[in-house]
PDB file of C-alpha atoms in Angstrom:
ATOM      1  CA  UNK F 198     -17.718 -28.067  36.835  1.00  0.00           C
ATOM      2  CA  UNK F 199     -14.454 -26.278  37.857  1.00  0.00           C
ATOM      3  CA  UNK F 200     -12.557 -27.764  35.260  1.00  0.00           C
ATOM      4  CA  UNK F 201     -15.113 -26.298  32.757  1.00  0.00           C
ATOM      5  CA  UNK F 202     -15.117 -22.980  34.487  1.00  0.00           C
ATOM      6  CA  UNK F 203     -11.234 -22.769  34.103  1.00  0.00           C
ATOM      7  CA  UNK F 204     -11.185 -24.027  30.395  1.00  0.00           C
ATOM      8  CA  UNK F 205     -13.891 -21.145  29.547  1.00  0.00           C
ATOM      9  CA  UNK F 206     -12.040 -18.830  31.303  1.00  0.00           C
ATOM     10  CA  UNK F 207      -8.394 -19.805  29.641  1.00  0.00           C
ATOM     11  CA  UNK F 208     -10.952 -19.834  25.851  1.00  0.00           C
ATOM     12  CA  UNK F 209     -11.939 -16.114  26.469  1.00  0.00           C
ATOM     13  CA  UNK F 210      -8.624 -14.561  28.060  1.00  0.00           C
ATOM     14  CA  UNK F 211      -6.804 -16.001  25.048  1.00  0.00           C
ATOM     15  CA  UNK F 212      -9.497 -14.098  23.022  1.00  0.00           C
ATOM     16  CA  UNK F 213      -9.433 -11.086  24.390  1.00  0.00           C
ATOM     17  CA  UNK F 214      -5.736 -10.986  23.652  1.00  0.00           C
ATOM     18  CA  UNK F 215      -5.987 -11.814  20.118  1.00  0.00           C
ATOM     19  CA  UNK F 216      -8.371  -9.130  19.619  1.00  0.00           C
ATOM     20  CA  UNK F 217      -6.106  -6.856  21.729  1.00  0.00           C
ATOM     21  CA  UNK F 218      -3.493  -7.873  19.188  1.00  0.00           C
ATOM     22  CA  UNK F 219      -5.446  -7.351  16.424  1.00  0.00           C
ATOM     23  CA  UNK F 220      -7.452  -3.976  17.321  1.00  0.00           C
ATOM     24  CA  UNK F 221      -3.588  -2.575  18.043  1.00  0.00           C
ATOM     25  CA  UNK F 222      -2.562  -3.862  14.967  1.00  0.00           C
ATOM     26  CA  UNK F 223      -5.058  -2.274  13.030  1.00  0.00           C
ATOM     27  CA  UNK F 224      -5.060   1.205  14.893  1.00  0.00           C
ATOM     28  CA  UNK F 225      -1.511   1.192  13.761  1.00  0.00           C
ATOM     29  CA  UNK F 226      -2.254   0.447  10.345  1.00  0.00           C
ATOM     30  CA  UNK F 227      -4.828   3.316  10.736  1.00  0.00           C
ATOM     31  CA  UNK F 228      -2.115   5.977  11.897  1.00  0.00           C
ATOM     32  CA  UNK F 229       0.120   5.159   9.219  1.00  0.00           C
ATOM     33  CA  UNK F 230      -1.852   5.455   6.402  1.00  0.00           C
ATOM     34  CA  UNK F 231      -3.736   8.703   7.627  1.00  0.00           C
ATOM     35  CA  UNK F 232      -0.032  10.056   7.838  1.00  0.00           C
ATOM     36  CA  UNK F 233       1.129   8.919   4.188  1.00  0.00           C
ATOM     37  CA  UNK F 234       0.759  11.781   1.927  1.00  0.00           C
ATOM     38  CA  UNK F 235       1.749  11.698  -1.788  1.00  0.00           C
ATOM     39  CA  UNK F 236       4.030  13.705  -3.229  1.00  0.00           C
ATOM     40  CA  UNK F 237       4.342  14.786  -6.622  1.00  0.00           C
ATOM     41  CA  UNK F 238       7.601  14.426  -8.750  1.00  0.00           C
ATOM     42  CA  UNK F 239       8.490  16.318 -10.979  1.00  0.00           C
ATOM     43  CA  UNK F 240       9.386  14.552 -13.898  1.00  0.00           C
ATOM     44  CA  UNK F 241      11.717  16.300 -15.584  1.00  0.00           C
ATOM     45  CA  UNK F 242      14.153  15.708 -13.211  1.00  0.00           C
ATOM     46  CA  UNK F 243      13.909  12.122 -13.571  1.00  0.00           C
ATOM     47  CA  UNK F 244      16.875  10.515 -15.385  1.00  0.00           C
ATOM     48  CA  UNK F 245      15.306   7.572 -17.555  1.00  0.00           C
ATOM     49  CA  UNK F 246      15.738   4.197 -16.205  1.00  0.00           C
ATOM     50  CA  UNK F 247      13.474   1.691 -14.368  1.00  0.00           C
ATOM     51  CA  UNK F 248      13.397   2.388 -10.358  1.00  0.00           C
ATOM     52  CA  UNK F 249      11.980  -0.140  -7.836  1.00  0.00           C
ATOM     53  CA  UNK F 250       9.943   1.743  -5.090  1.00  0.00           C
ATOM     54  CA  UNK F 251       8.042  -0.508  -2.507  1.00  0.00           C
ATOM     55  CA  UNK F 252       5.791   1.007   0.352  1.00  0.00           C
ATOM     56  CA  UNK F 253       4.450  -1.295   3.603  1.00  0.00           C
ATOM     57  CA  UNK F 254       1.845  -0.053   5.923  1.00  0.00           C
ATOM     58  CA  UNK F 255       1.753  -3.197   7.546  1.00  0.00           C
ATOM     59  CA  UNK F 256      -1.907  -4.541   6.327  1.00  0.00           C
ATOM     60  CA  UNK F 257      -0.508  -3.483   2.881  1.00  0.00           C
ATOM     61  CA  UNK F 258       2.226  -3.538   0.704  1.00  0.00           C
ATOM     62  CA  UNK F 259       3.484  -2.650  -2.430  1.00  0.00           C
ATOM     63  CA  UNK F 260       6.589  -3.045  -4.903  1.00  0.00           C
ATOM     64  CA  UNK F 261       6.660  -1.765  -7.967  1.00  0.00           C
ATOM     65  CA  UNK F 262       8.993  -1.378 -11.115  1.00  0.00           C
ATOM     66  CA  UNK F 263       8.794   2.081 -12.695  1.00  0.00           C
ATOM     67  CA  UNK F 264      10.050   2.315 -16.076  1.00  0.00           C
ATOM     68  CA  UNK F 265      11.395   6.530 -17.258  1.00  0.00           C
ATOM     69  CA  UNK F 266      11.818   7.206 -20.877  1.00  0.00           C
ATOM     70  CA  UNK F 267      12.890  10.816 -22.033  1.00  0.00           C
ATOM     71  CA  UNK F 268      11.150  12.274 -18.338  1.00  0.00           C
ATOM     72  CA  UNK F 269       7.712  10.434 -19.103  1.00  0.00           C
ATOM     73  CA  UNK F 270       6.713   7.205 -17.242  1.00  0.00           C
ATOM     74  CA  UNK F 271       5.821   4.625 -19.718  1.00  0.00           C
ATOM     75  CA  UNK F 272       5.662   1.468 -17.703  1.00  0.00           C
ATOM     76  CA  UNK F 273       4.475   0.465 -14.271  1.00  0.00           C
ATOM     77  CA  UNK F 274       5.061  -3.310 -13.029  1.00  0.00           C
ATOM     78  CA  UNK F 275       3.293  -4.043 -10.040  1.00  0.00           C
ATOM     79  CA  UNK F 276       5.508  -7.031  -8.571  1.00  0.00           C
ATOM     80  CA  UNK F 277       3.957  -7.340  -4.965  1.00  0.00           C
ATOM     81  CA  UNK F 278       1.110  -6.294  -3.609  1.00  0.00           C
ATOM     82  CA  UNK F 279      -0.373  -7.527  -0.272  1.00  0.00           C
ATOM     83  CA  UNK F 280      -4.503  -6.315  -0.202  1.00  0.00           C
ATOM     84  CA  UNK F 281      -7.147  -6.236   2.351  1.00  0.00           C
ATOM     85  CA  UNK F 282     -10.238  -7.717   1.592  1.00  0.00           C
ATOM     86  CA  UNK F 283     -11.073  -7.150  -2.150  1.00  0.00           C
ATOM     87  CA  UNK F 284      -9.001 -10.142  -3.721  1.00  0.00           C
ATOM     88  CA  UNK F 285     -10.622  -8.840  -7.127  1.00  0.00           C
ATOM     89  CA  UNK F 286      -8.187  -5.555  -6.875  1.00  0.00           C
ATOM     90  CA  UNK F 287      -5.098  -6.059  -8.998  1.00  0.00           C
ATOM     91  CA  UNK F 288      -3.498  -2.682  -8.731  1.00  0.00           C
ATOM     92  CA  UNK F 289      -3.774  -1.664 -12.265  1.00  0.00           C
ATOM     93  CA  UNK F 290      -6.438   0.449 -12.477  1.00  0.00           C
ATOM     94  CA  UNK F 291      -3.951   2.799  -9.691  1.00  0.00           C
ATOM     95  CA  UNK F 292      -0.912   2.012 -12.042  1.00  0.00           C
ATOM     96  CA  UNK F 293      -2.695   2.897 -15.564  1.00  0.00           C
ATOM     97  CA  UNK F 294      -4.250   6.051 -13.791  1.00  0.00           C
ATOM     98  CA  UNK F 295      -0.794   7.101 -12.959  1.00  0.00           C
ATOM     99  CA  UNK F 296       0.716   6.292 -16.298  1.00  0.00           C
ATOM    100  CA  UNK F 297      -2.192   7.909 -18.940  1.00  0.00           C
ATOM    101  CA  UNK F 298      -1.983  11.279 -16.487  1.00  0.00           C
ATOM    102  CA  UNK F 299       1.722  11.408 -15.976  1.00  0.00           C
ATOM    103  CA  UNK F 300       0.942  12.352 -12.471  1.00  0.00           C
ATOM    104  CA  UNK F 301       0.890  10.866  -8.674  1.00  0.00           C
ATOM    105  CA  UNK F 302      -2.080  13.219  -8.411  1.00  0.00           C
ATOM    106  CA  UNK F 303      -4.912  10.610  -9.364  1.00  0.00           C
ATOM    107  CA  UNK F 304      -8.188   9.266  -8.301  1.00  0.00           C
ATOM    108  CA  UNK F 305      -8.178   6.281  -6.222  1.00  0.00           C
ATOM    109  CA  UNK F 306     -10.012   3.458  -7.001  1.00  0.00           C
ATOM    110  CA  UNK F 307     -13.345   3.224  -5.595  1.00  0.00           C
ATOM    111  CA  UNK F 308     -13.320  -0.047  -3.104  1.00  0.00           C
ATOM    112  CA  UNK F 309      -9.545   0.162  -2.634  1.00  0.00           C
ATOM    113  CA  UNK F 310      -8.832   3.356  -1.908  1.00  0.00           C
ATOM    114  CA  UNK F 311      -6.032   2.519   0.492  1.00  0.00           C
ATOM    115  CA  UNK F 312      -4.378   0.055  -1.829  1.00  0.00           C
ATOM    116  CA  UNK F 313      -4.409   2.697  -4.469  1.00  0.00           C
ATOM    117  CA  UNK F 314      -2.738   5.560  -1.706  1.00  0.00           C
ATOM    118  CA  UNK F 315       0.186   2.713  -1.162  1.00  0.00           C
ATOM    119  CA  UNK F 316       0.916   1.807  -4.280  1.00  0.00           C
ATOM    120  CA  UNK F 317       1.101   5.554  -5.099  1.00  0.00           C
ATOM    121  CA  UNK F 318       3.594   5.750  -2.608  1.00  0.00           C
ATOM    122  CA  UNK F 319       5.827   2.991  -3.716  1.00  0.00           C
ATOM    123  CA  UNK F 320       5.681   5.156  -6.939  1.00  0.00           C
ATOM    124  CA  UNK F 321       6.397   8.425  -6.053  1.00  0.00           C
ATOM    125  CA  UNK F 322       9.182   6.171  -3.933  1.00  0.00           C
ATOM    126  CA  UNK F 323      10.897   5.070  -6.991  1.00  0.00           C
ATOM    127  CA  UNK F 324      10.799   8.055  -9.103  1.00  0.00           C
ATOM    128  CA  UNK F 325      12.885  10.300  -6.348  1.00  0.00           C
ATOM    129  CA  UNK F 326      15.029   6.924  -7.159  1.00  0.00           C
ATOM    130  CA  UNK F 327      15.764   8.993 -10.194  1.00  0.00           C
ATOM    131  CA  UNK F 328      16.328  12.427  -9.596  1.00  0.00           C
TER     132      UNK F 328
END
């Protein structure tokens, strides 16, 4: 019976510390994408070339490849991006947004609006890549 006693107790200890882990984690994750904000860039100051921006709020990630012709963005390559739990989300609804308005200043995408704010970021990254 005291062997049993211990083993439950060792079972929920370790459990409470993975959740501690995981509920600090998280709140982290929380505080750093409340303070991301998105910037705007100008695009005329943007040389042309292709920039690599890449953005990591822990939970997610992004890396993209921005591609500048004549101060307009015509291509966005998303080469990484680490998700939460909509597998379905590719990025490219974010990307195409970005590219059709010539702006950071978009909608996210309903579902995965926090994926959408971070790969913004890793945009808006890249382009000041350029200026």
């Amino acid at each position: 019976m005291k062997k049993i006693l211990i083993t439950v107790g060792i079972i929920v200890l370790f459990l409470l510390i993975v959740f501690g882990y995981f509920s600090a984690t998280f709140s982290k994750f929380q505080k750093e994408l409340l303070a991301t904000t998105i910037e705007n860039v100008d695009l005329s100051l943007v040389k042309d070339g292709t920039y690599e921006g890449k953005y990591d709020v822990k939970l997610i990630s992004a890396v993209v490849d921005v591609t500048v012709l004549d101060h307009k963005i015509t291509d966005i390559k998303l080469k990484e991006h680490k998700h939460g739990p909509n597998p379905k989300y590719a990025g490219d609804d974010t990307t195409k947004r970005v590219v059709d308005k010539q702006s950071l200043i978009v909608d996210g995408v309903t579902g995965a609006t926090n994926s959408s704010k971070v790969i913004k970021k890793a945009i808006e990254l890249a382009l000041k890549k350029g200026i």
